[in-house]
XYZ file of N, CA and C in Angstrom:
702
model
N 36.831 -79.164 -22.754
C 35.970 -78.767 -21.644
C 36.108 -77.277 -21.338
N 37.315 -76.894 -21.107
C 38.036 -75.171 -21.182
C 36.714 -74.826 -21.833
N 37.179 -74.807 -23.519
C 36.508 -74.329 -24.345
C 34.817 -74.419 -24.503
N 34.445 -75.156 -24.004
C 32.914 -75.486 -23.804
C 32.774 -74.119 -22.756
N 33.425 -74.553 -21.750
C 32.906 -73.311 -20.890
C 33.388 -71.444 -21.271
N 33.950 -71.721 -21.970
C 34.535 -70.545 -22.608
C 33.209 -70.067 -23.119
N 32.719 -70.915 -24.006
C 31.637 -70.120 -24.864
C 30.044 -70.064 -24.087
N 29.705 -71.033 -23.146
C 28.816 -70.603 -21.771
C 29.116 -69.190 -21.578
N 30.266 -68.852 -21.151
C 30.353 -67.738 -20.603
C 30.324 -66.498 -21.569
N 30.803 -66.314 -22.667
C 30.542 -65.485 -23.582
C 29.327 -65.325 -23.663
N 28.349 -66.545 -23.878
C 26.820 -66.449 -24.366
C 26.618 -65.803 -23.584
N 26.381 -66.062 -22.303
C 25.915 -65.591 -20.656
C 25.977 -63.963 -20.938
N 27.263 -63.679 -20.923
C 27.435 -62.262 -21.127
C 26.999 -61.791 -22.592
N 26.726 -62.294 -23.182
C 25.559 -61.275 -24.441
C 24.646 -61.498 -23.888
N 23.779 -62.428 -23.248
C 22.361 -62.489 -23.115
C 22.038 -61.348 -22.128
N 22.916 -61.123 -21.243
C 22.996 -60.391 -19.939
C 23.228 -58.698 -20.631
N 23.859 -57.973 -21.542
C 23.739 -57.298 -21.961
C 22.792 -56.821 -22.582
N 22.277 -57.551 -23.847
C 21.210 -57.643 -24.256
C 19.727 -57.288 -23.448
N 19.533 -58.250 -22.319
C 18.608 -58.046 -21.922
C 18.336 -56.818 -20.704
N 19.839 -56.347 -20.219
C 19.914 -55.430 -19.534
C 19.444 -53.967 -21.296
N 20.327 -53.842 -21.786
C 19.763 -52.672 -22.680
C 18.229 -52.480 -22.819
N 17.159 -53.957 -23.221
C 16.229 -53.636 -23.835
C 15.428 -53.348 -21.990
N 15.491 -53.691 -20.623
C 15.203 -52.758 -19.622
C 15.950 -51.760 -19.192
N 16.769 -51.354 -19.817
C 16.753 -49.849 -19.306
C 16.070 -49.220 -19.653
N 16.332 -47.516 -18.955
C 15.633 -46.432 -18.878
C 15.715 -46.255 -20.352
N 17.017 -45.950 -20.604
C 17.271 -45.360 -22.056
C 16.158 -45.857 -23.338
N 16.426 -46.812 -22.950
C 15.638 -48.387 -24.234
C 14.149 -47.681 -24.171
N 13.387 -47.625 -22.535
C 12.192 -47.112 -22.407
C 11.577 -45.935 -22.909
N 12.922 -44.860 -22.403
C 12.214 -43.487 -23.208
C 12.806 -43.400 -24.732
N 13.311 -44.232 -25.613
C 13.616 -44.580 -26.907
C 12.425 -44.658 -27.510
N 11.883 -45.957 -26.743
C 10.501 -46.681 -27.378
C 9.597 -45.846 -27.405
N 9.459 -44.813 -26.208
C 8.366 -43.704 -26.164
C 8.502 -42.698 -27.117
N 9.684 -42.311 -27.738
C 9.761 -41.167 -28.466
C 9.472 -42.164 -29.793
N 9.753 -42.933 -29.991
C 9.786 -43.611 -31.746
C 8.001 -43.074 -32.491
N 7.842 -42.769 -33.598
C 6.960 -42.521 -33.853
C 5.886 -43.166 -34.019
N 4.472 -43.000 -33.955
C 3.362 -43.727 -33.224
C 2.981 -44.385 -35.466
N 2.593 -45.470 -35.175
C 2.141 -45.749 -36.138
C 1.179 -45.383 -36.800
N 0.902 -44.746 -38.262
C 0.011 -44.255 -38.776
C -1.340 -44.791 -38.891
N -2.238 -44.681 -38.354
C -3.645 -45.072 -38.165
C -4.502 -44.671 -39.637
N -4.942 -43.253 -39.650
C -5.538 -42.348 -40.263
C -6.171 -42.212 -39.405
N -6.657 -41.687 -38.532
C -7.286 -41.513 -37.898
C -6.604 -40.109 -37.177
N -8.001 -39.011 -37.067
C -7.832 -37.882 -36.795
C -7.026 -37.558 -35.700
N -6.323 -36.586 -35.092
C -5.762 -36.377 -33.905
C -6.827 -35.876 -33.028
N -6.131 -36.201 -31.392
C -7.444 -35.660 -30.834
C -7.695 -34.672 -30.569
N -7.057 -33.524 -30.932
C -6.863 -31.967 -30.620
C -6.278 -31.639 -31.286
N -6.325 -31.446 -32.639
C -5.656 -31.253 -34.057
C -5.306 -29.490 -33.897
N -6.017 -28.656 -33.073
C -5.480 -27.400 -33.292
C -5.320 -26.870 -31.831
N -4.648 -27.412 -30.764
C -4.679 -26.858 -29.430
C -3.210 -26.296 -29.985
N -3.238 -25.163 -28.912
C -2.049 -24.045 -29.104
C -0.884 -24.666 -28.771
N -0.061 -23.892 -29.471
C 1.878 -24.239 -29.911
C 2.827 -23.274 -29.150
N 2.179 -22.079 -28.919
C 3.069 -21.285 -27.353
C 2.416 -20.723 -26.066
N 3.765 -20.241 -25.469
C 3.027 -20.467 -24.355
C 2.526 -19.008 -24.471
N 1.258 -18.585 -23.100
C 0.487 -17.963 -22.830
C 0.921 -17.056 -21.664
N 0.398 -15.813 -21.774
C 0.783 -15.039 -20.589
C -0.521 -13.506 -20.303
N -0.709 -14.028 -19.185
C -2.187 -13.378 -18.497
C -1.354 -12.089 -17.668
N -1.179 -10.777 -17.903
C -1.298 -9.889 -16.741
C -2.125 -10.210 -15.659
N -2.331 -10.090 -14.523
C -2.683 -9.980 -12.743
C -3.074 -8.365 -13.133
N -2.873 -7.818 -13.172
C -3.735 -6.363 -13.537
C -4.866 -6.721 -14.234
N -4.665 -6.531 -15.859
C -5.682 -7.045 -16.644
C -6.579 -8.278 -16.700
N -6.230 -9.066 -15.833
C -7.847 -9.999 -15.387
C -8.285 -9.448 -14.131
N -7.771 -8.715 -13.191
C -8.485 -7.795 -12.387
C -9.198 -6.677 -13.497
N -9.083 -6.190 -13.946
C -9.388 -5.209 -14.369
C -10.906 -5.761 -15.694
N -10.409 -7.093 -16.073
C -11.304 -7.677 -17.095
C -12.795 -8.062 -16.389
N -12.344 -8.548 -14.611
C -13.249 -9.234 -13.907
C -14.109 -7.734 -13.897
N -13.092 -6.764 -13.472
C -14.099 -5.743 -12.628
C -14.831 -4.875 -13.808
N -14.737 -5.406 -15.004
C -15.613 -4.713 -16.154
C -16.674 -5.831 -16.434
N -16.626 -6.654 -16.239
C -17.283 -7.623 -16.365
C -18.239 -7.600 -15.152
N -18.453 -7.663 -14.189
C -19.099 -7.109 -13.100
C -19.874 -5.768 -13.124
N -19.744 -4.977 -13.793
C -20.393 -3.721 -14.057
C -20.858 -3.516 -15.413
N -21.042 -4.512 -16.184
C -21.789 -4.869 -17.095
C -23.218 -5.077 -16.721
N -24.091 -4.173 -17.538
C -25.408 -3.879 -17.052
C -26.419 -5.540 -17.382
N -26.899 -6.148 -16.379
C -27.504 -6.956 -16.637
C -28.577 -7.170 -17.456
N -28.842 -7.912 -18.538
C -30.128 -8.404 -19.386
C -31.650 -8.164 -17.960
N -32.293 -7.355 -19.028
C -33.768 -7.261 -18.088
C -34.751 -7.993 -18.826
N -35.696 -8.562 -18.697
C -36.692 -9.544 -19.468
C -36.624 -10.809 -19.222
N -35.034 -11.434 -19.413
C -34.829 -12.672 -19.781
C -35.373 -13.236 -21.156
N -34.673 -12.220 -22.206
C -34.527 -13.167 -23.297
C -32.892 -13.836 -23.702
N -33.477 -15.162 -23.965
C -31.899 -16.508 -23.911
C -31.242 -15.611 -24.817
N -31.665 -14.986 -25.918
C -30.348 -15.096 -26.912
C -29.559 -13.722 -26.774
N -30.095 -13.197 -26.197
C -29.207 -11.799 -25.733
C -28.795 -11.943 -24.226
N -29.503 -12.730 -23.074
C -29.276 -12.864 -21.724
C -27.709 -12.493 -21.334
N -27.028 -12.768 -21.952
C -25.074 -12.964 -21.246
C -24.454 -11.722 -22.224
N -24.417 -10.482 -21.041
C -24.139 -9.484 -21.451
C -22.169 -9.281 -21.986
N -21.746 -10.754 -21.264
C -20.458 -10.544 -21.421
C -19.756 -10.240 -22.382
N -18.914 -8.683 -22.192
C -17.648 -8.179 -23.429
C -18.621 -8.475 -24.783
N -19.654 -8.050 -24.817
C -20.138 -8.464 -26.297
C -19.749 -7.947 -27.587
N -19.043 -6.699 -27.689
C -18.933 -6.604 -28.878
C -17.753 -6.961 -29.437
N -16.528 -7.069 -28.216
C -15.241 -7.681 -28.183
C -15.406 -9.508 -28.197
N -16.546 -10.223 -27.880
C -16.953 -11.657 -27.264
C -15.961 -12.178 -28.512
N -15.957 -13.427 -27.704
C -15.049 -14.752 -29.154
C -15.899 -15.951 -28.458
N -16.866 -15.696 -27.698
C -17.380 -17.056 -27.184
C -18.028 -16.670 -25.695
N -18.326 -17.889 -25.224
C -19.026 -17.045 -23.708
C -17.891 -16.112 -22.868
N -17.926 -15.008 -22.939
C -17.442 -13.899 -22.551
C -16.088 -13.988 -22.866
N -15.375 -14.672 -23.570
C -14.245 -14.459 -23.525
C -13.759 -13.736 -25.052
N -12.988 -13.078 -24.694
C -11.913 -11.783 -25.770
C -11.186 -12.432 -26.492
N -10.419 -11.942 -27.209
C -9.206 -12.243 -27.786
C -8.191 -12.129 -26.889
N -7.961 -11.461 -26.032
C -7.003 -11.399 -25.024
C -6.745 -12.491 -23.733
N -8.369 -13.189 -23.611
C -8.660 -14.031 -22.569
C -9.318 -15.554 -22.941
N -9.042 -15.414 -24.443
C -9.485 -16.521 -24.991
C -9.350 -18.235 -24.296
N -9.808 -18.678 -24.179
C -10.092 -20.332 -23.601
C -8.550 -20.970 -24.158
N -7.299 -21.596 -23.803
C -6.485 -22.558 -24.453
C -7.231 -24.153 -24.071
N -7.720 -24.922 -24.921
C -8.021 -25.837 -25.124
C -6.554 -26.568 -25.242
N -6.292 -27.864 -24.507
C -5.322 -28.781 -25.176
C -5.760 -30.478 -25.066
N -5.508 -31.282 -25.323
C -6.072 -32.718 -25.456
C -5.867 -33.207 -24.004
N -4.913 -32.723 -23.202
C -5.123 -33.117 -21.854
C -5.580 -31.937 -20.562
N -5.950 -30.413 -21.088
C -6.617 -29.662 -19.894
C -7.177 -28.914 -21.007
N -7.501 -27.211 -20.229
C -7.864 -26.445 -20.682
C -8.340 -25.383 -19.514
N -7.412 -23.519 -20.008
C -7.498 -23.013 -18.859
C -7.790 -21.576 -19.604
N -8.737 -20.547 -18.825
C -9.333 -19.792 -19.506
C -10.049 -19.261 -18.371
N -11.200 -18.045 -18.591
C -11.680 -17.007 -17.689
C -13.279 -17.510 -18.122
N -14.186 -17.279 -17.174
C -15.463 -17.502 -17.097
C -16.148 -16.236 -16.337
N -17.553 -15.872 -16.586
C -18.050 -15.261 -15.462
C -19.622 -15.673 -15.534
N -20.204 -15.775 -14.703
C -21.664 -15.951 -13.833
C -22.571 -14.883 -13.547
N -23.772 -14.567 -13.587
C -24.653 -13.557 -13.353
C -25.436 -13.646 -12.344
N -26.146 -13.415 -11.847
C -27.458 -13.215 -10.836
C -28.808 -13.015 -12.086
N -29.684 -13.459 -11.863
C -30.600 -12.868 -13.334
C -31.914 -12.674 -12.593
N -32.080 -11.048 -12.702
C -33.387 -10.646 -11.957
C -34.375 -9.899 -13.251
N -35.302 -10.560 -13.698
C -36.031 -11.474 -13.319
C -35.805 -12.636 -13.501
N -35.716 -13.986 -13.052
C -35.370 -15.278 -13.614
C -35.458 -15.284 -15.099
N -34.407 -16.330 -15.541
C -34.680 -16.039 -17.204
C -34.081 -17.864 -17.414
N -34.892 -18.382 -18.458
C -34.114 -19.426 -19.165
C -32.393 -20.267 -18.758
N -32.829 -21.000 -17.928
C -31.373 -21.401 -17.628
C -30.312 -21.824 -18.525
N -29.053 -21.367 -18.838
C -28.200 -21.645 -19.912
C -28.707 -23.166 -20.391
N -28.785 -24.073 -19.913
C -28.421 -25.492 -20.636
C -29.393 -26.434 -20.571
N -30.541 -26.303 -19.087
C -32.091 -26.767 -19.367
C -32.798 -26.235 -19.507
N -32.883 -24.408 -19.370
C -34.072 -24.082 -20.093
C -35.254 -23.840 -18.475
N -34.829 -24.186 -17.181
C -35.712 -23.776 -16.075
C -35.494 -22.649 -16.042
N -36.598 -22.253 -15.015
C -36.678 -20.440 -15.416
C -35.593 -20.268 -13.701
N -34.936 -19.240 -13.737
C -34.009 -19.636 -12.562
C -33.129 -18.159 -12.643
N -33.004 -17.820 -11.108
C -32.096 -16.555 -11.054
C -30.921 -17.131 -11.352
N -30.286 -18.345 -11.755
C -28.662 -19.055 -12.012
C -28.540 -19.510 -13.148
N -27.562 -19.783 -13.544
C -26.550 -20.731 -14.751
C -27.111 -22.079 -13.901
N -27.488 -23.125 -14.731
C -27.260 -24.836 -14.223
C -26.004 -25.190 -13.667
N -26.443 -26.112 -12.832
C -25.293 -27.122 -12.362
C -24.414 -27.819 -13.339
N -22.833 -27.996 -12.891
C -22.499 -29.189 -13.941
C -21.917 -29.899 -13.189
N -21.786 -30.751 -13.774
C -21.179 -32.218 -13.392
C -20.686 -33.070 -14.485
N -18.755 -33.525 -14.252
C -18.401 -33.984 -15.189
C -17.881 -35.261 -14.680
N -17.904 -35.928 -15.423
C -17.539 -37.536 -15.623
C -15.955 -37.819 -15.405
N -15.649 -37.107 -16.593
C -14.553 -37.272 -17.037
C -13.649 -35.934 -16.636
N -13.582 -35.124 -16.235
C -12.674 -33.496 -15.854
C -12.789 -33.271 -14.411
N -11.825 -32.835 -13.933
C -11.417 -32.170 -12.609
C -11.551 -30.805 -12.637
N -12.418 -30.028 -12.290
C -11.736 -28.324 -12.024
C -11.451 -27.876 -11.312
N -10.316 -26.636 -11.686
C -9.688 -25.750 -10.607
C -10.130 -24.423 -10.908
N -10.624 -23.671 -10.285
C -11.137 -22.577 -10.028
C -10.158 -21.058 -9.259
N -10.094 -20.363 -9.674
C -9.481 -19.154 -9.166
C -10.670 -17.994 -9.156
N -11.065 -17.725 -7.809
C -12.167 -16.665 -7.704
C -10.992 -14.831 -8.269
N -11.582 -14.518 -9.608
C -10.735 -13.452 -9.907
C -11.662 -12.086 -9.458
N -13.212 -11.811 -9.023
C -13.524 -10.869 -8.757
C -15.052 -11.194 -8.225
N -16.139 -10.326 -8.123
C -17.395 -10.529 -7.608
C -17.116 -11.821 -6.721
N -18.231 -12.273 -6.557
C -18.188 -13.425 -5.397
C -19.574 -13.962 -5.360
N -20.130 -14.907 -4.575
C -21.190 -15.272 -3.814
C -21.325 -16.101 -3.638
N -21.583 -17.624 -4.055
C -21.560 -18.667 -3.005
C -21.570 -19.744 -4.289
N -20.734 -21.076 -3.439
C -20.309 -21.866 -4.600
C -21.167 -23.424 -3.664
N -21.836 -23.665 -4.374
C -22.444 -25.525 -3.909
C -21.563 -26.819 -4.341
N -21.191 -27.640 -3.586
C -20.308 -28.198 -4.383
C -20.737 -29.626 -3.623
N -20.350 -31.340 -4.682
C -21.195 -32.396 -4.083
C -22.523 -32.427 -3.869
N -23.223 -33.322 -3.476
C -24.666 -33.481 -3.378
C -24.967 -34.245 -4.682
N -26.411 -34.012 -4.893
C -27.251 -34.559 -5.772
C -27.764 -33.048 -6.848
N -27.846 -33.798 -7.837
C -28.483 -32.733 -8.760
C -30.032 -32.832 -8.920
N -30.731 -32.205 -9.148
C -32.136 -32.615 -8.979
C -32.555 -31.515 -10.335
N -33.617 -32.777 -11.353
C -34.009 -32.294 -12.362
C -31.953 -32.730 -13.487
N -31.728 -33.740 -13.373
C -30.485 -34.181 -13.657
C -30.806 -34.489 -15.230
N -29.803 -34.087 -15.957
C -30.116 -34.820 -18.053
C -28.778 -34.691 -18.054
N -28.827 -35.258 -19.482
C -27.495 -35.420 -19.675
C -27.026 -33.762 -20.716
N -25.967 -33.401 -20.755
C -25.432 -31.906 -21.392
C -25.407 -32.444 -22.658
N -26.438 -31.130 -23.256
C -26.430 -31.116 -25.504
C -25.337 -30.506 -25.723
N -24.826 -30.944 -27.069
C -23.859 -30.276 -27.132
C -24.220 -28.607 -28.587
N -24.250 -28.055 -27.727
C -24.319 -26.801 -28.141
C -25.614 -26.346 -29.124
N -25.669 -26.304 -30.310
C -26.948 -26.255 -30.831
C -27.056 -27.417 -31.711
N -26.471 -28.687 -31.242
C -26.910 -30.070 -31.584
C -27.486 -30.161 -30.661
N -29.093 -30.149 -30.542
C -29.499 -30.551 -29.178
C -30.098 -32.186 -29.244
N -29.675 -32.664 -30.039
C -30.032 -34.000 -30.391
C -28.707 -35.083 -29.980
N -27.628 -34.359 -29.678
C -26.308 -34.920 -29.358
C -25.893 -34.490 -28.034
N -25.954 -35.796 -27.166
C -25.722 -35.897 -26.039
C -24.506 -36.236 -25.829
N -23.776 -34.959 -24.607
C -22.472 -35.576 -24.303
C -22.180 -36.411 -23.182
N -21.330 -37.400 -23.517
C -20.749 -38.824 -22.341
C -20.399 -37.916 -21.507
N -21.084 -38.251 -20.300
C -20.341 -37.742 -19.140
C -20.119 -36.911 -18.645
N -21.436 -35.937 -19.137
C -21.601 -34.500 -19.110
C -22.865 -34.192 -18.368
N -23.489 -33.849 -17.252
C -25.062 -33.611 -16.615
C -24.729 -32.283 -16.376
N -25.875 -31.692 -16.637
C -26.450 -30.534 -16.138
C -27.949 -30.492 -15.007
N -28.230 -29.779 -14.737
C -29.811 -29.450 -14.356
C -29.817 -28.269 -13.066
N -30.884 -28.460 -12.179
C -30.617 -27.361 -10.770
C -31.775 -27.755 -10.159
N -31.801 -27.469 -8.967
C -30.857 -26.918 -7.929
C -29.757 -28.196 -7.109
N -28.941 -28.012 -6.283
C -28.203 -29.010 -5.812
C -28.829 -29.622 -4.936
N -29.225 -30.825 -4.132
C -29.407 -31.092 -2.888
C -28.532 -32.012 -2.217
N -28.289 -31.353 -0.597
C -27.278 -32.315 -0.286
C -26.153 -31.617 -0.136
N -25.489 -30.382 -0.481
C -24.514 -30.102 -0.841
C -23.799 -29.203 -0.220
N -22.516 -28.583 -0.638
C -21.600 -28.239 1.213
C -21.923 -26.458 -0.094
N -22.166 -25.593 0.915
C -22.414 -24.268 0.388
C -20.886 -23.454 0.415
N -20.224 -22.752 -0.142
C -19.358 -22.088 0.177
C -18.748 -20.681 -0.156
N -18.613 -19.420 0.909
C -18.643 -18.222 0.574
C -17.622 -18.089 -0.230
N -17.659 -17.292 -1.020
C -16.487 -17.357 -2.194
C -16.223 -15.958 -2.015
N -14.874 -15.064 -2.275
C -14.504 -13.549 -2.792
C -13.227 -13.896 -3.888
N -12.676 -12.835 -4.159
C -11.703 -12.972 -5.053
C -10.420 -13.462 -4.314
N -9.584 -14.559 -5.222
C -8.036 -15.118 -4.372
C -8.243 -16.048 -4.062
N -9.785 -16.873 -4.018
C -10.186 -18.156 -3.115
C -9.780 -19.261 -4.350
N -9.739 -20.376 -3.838
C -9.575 -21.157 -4.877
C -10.663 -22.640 -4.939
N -10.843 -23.044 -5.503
C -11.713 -24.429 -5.037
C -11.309 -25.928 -6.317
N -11.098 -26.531 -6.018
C -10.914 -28.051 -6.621
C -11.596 -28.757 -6.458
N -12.130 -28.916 -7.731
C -14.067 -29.798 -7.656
C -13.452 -30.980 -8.467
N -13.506 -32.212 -7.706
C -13.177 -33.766 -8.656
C -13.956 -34.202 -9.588
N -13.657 -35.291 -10.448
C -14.606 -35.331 -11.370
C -15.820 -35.915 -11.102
N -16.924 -36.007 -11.588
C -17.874 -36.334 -10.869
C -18.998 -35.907 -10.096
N -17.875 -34.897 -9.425
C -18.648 -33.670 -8.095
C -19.620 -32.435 -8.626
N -20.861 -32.383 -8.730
C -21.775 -31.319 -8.796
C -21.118 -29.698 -8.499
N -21.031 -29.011 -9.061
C -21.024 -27.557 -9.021
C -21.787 -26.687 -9.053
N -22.173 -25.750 -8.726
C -22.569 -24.857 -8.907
C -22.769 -23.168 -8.408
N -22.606 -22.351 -9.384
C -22.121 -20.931 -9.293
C -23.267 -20.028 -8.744
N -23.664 -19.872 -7.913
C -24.532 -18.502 -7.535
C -24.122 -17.210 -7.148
N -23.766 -16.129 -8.256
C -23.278 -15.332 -8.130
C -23.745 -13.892 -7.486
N -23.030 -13.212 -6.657
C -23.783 -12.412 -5.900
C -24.558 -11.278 -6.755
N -25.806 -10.665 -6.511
C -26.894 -9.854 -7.462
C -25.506 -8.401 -7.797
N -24.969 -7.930 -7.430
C -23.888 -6.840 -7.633
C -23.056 -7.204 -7.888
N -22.440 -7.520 -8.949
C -21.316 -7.843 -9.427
C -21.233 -8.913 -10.146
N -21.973 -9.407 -10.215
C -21.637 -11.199 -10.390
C -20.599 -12.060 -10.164
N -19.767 -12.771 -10.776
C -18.819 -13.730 -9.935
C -17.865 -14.333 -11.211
N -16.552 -13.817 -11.220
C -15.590 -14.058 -12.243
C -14.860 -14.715 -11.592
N -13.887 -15.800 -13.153
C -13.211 -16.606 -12.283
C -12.370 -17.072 -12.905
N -10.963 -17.612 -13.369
C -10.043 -18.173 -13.705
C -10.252 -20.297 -13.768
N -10.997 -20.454 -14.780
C -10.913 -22.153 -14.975
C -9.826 -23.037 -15.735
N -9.578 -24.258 -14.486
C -8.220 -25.124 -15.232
C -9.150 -26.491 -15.256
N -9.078 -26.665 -16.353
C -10.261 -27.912 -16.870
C -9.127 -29.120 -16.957
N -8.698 -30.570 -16.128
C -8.039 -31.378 -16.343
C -8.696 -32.284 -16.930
N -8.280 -32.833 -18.197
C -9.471 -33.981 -18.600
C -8.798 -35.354 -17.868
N -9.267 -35.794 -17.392
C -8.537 -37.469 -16.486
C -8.788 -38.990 -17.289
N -9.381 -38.467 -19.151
C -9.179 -39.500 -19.690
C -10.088 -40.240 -20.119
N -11.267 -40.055 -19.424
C -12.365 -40.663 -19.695
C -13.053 -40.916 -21.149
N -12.949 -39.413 -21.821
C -13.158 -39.047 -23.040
C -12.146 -37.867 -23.830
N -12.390 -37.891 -25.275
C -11.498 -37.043 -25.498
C -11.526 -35.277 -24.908
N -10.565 -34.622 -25.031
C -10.857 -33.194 -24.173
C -11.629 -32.366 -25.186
N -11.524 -32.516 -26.390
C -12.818 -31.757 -27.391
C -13.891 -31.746 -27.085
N -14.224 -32.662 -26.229
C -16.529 -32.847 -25.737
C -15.764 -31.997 -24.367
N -15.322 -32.209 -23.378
C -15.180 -31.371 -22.141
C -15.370 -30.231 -22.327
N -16.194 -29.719 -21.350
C -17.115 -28.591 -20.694
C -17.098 -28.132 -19.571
C-alpha cells in the first residue's frame, strides 16, 4: 500500500512539472522564437529596412521651408503638377535623405501638399480642384507632425464623389480598403501650423488643404492595424 502510494505521488509530481514547464513564460516565448514553418510563400515586406534611421530637426525644417518656396505648377498639367525636390525626387517629393521607411507593420516618412491656382487634375480622381483628394483608410492609422506651411486639416465626415484608390498606374487594380475622392462633408475643420500634431484612426476621412503661400509639410507615421498587408497601404 506504502508503495502504491509512493508511485501516485511521484507520478503527481512529474505531471505537475511537466505541465507547469509547457505554461510558463519561458515555454511561451520559446515557442514564439522557434522558426515559422516553410510555406513558400513570399514574405510580406521582403525589403523593409535593417537600421535604424536618423532625421536632423534642422534639416526637415529646412527641407519643409524649401519645399514651400518651390514655385508652383501654372496650367495644371498632371504630369509635371508636383513641383516637389524634382531633380533630387525618389518618389512624391521625397529625397534620398527623406526617403519613406516602409516596414510590414508601419511606415514613417515626409509628405508635402500644394494649393493649385488654377485648379488642376486632382492627384487620384482626376476632379479639377485647388487640393490633393481625400483619403481614407480601412486598414492604417495616421500620425501626422505639421513640419512647416500650414492651413487647414478636415478630418471625419463623409466623402462625397467616394471610389475606391488605383493603385498607381494599374488603374485597373483596386486597392482593399483604400477610398479616395473630395470634398469632405460633415467634417470637424482644423487650423494647422508647424509642431501640431493630429491622429486620424483608421477609417476616418482626411484631408489636406494647404495654405496658397507655402503649402503644408509634414512628417507621416503610417500604422498598418492588420487589415491588409502594409505593401498596398497608402
Amino acid at each position: 500500500m506504502k508503495r502504491k502510494i509512493a508511485f501516485v505521488l511521484l507520478g503527481g509530481a512529474v505531471l505537475g512539472f511537466l505541465t507547469g514547464h509547457l505554461l510558463s513564460p519561458r515555454a511561451a516565448v520559446a515557442a514564439q522564437a522557434a522558426p515559422a514553418a516553410n510555406t513558400g510563400l513570399p514574405a510580406l515586406m521582403p525589403e523593409q529596412p535593417t537600421t535604424a534611421m536618423y532625421w536632423n530637426a534642422d534639416d526637415l525644417r529646412k527641407m519643409a521651408a524649401e519645399r514651400g518656396a518651390t514655385p508652383r505648377v501654372q496650367g495644371g498639367a498632371y504630369a509635371d503638377r508636383n513641383p516637389r525636390y524634382q531633380p533630387q525626387s525618389q518618389g512624391r517629393g521625397q529625397t534620398s535623405q527623406f526617403q519613406t521607411q516602409r516596414f510590414r507593420t508601419h511606415s514613417i516618412g515626409t509628405n508635402g501638399r500644394f494649393y493649385w491656382d488654377p485648379p488642376v487634375p486632382a492627384n487620384l480622381t482626376g476632379i479639377m480642384s485647388h487640393y490633393d483628394d481625400v483619403e481614407q483608410h480601412e486598414g492604417v492609422s495616421d500620425f501626422y507632425v505639421i513640419l512647416g506651411g500650414g492651413g487647414k486639416m478636415v478630418l471625419d465626415g463623409e466623402i462625397e464623389n467616394r471610389q475606391y484608390r488605383r493603385a498607381g498606374d494599374l488603374k485597373s487594380l483596386l486597392l482593399p480598403g483604400e477610398f479616395v475622392g473630395q470634398p469632405i462633408k460633415g467634417g470637424t475643420t482644423y487650423d494647422v501650423k508647424p509642431g501640431d500634431w493630429l491622429a486620424i484612426p483608421p477609417n476616418a476621412p482626411h484631408w489636406q488643404l494647404p495654405q496658397a503661400d507655402g503649402g503644408m509639410s509634414y512628417l507621416l507615421l503610417k500604422v498598418n492595424v492588420g487589415l491588409y498587408p502594409g505593401s498596398i497601404a497608402r
